[in-house]
XYZ file of C-alpha atoms in Angstrom:
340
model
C -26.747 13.590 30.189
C -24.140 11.886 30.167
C -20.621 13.601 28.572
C -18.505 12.398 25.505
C -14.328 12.963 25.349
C -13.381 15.327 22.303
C -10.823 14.841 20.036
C -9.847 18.308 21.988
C -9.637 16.901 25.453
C -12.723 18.278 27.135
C -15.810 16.686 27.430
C -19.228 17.896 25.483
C -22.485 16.847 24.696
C -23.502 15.590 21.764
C -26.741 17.017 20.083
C -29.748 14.596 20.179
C -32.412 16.075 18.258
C -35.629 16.742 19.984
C -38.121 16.124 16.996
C -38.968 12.441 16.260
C -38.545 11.303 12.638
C -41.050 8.103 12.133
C -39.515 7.858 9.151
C -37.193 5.246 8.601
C -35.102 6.124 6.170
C -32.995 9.628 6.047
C -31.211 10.580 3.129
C -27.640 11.656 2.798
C -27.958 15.404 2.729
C -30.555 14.966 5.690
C -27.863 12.931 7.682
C -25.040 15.660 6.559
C -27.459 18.708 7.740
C -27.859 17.011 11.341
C -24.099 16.658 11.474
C -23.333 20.264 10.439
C -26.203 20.924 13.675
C -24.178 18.574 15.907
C -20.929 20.417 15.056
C -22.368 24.023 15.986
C -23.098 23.261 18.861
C -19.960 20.805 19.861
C -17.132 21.972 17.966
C -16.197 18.871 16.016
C -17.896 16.283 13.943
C -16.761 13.288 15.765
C -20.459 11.844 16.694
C -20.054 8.835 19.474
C -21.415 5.683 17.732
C -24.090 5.213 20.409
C -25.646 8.582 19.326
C -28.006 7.145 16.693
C -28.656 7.016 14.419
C -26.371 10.117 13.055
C -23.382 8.104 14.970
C -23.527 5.017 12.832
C -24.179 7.664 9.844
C -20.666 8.902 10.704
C -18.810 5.793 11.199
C -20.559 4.510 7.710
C -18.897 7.679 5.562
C -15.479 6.248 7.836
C -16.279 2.957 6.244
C -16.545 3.959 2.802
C -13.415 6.180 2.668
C -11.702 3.594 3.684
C -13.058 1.439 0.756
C -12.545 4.287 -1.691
C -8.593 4.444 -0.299
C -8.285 0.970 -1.051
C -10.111 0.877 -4.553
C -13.140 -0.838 -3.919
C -16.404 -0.064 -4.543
C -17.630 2.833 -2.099
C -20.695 4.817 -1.887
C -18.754 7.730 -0.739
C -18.836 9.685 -4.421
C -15.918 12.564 -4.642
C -18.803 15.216 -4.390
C -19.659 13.905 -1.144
C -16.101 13.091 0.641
C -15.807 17.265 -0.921
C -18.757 18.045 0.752
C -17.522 16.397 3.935
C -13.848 17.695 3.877
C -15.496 21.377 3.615
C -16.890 20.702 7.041
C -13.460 19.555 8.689
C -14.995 15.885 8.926
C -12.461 13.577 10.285
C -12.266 10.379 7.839
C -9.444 8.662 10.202
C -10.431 9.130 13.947
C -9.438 7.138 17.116
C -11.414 8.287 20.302
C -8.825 8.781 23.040
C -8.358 9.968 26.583
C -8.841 13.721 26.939
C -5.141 15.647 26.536
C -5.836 17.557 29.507
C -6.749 14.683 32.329
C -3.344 13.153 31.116
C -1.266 16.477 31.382
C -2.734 16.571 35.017
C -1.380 13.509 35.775
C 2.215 14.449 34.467
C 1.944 17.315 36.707
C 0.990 15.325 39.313
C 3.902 12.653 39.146
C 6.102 15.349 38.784
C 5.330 16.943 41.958
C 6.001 13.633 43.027
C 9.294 12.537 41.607
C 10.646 15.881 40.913
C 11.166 15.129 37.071
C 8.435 14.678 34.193
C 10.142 11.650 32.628
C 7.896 8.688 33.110
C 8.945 5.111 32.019
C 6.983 3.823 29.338
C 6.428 0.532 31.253
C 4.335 3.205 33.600
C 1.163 3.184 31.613
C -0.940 4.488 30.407
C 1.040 7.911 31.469
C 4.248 6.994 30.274
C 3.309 5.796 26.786
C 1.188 8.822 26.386
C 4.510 11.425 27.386
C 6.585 8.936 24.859
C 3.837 10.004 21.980
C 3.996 13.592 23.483
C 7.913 14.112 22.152
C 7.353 12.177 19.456
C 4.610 14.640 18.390
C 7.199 17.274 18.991
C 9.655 15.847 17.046
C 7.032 15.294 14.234
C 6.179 19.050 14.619
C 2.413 18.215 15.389
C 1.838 19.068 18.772
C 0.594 23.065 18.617
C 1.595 25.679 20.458
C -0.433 25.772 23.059
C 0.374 22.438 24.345
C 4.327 22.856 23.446
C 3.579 26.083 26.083
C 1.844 24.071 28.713
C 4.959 21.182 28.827
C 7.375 24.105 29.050
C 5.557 25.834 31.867
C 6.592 22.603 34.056
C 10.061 22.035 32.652
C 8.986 19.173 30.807
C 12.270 17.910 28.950
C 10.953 17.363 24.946
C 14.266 15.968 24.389
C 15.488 12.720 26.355
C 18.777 11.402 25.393
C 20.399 10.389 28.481
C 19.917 7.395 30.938
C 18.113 8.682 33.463
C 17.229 6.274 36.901
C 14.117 7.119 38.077
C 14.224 6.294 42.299
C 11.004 7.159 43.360
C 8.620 5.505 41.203
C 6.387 2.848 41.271
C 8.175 0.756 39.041
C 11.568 1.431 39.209
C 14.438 0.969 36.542
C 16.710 2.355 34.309
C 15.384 4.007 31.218
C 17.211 4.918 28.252
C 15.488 7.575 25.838
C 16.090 6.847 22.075
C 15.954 10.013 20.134
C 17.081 8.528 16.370
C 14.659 7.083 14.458
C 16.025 5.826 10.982
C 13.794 7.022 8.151
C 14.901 5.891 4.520
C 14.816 8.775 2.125
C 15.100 8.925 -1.885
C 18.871 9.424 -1.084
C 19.516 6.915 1.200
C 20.338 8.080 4.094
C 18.579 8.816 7.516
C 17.519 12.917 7.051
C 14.977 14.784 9.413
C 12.346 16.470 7.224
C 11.465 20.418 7.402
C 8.478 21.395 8.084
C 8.750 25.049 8.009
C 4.884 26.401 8.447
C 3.129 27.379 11.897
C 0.838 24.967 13.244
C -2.413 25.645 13.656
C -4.373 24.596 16.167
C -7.249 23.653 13.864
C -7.396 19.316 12.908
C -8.308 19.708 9.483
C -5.235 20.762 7.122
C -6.836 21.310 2.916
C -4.877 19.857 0.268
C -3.979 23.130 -1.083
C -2.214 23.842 2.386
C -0.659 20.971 2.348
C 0.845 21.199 -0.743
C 2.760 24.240 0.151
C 3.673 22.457 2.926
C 4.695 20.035 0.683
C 6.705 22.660 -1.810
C 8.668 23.963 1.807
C 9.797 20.760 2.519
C 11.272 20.478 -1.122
C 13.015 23.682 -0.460
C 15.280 22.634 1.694
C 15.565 18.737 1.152
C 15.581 19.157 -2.368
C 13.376 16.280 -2.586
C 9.588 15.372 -2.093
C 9.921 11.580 -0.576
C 8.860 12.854 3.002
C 8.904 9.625 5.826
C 5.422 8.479 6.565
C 5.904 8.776 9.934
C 4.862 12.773 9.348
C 1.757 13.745 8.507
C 3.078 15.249 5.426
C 4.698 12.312 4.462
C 0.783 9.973 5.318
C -0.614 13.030 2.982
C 2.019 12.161 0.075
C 1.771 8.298 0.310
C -1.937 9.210 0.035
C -1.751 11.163 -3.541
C 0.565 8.237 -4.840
C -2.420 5.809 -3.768
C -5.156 8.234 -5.406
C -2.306 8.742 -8.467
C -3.008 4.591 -8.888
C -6.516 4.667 -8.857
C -6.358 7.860 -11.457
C -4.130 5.836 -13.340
C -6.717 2.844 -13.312
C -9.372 4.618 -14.795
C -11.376 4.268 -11.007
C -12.371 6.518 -8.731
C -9.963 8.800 -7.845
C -9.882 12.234 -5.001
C -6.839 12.985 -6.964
C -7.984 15.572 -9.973
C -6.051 16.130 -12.647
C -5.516 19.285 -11.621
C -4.050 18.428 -8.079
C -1.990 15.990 -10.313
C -0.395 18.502 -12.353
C 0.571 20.669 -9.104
C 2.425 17.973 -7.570
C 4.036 17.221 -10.988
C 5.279 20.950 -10.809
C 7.657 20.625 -8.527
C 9.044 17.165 -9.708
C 6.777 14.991 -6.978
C 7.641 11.238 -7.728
C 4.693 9.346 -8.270
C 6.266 5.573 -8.020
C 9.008 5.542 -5.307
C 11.352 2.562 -5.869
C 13.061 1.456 -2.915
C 16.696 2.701 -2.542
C 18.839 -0.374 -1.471
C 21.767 0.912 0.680
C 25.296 -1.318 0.675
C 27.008 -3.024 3.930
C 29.420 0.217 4.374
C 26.466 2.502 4.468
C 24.607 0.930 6.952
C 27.502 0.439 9.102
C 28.039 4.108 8.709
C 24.902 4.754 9.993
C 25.462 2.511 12.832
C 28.832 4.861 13.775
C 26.605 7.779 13.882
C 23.602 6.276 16.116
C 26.540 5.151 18.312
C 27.921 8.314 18.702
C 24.793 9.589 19.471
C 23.235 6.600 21.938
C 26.565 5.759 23.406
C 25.935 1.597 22.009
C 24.962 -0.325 18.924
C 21.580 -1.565 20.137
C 19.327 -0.512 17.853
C 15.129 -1.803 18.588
C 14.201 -3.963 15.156
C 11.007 -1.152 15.399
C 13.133 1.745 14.671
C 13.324 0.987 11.029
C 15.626 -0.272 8.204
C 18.702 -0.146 10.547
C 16.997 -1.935 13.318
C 16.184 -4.660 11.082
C 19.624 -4.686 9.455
C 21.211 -5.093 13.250
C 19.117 -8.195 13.278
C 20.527 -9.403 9.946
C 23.821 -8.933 10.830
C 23.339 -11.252 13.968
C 21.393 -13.505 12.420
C 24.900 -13.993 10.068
C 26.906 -14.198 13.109
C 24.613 -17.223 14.597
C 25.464 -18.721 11.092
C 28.924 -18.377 10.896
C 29.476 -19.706 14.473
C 27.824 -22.741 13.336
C 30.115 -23.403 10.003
C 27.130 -22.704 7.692
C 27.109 -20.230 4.769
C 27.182 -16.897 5.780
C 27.225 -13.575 4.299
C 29.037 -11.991 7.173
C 32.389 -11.800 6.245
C 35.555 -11.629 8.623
C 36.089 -7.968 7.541
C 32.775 -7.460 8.484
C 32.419 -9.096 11.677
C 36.210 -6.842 12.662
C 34.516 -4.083 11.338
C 31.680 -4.059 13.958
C 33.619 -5.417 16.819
C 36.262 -2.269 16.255
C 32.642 -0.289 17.653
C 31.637 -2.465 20.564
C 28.624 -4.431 18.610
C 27.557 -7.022 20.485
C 26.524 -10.131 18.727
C 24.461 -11.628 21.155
């Protein structure tokens, strides 16, 4: 038989029921009791889609969450996606390589090159380390893992230019460690998250909501980035909030609703427009930090105001209209920016 990656990193088999069914047709609860079987006996719920017909059962209730998310008609009912949550059912999962075939390979380049810190243009190895730190940054990667990257000096974080002279594909790489995240306040801010990981997938509502009430605590605010999974989770009840509000279908109870209302959640974010001076302010501080003023477009609102602010240059070398102004332009020239 052949063996299926977990979303744990080792492989297992999936259960294949040995009684026949002529039967075409298998109800819900019939197709939830086989998955509760398949998870006995292989620790997760995450049935490969060739494993029918329970498989395409699974990626079907994936399907329809999705619709419900979105507002559309969905024949996943709220008793159901309960019934499914209770189980630790994954409604958003990705098949990937197996953690522990990857780690192997760090350890093995580093035995090579003496260091752990693989070039993302290395793949797939050096895009999977890259997600590794950002995981740790993110506080998601558990303890166990954080314990098996320190037992081999792994380096979590990277802010120096490092040249890497033994590998394949050799170059400079420089390690970005400030990701621009807009909050209710306007300014860049690095969420707590305050609670031990477990190393369990599944994470209630109820849990998260004190995660949620910890992270108020000390950022006296609840507008987490949605680059955390506590931030996804609160961009989720705002969605639900809608549908509530809509009259439709909604995972978001009343009583869920008044929680988060509790502790002052906002339920309609409006977006917090910062000024010319406070973006160049936070260009000072990444510069202090990164040692230059090239920020990647991808790293967020200041990335993509970098671009702007070129974009004005290109225009005012060309004697159109241009909203960068000759204060402006002095401004970022007294830090090194480079315009082209």
């Amino acid at each position: 038989m052949a063996q299926n990656s977990t979303a744990h990193g080792r492989a297992a088999i999936p259960l294949v029921l040995n009684k026949k069914n002529k039967k075409r047709y298998t109800s819900w609860d019939e197709s939830f009791k086989e998955l509760v079987d398949f998870k006995k006996i292989n620790g997760h719920a995450n049935v490969p889609t060739r494993v029918r017909p329970l498989g395409r059962w699974v990626s079907n209730q994936r399907r329809q969450y999705q619709l419900l998310q979105e507002g559309k008609g969905s024949q996943l009912t709220i008793d159901k996606f309960e019934i499914l949550e209770s189980i630790g059912f994954e409604f958003k999962y990705h098949p990937t390589t197996p953690w522990d075939q990857r780690f192997q390979e760090l350890v093995d380049f580093k035995k090579i090159n003496g260091h752990a810190n693989v070039p993302q243009s290395c793949r797939p190895l050096g895009p999977w380390v890259h997600n590794q730190r950002t995981r740790y940054r993110c506080y998601t990667l558990t303890s166990d893992k954080r314990e098996k990257f320190e037992s081999i000096g792994f380096e979590f974080k990277c802010r120096h230019t490092t040249r890497f002279t033994e590998l394949p594909c050799e170059e400079e790489v420089e390690c970005e460690n400030m990701a621009q995240n807009s909050t209710a306040h306007g300014r860049a801010a690095i969420p707590l998250v305050s609670f031990k990981k477990s190393k369990k997938r599944y994470t209630s509502w109820d849990e998260r909501f004190k995660d949620l009430v910890d992270f108020k605590k000390i950022n006296e605010h609840t507008n987490v980035p949605t680059k955390f999974a506590l931030g996804k989770w609160a961009s989720t009840q705002r969605t639900q909030n809608g549908l509530l509000q809509k009259g439709k279908d909604s995972l978001l109870t009343i009583d869920k609703r008044e929680k988060l209302k509790s502790i002052g959640f906002v339920f309609k974010l409006r977006p917090t427009f910062l000024s010319w001076d406070q973006r160049f302010q936070d260009l000072v501080e990444y510069n202090k930090i990164n040692g230059h003023t090239n920020v990647p477009t991808h790293s967020g609102p200041l990335g993509t105001w970098i671009t702007h602010q070129r974009t004005q240059y290109g225009l005012l070398q060309a004697g159109k209209d241009s909203r960068l102004t000759i204060d402006k332009r002095e401004k970022l020239e007294s830090i090194g920016f480079e315009f082209k």
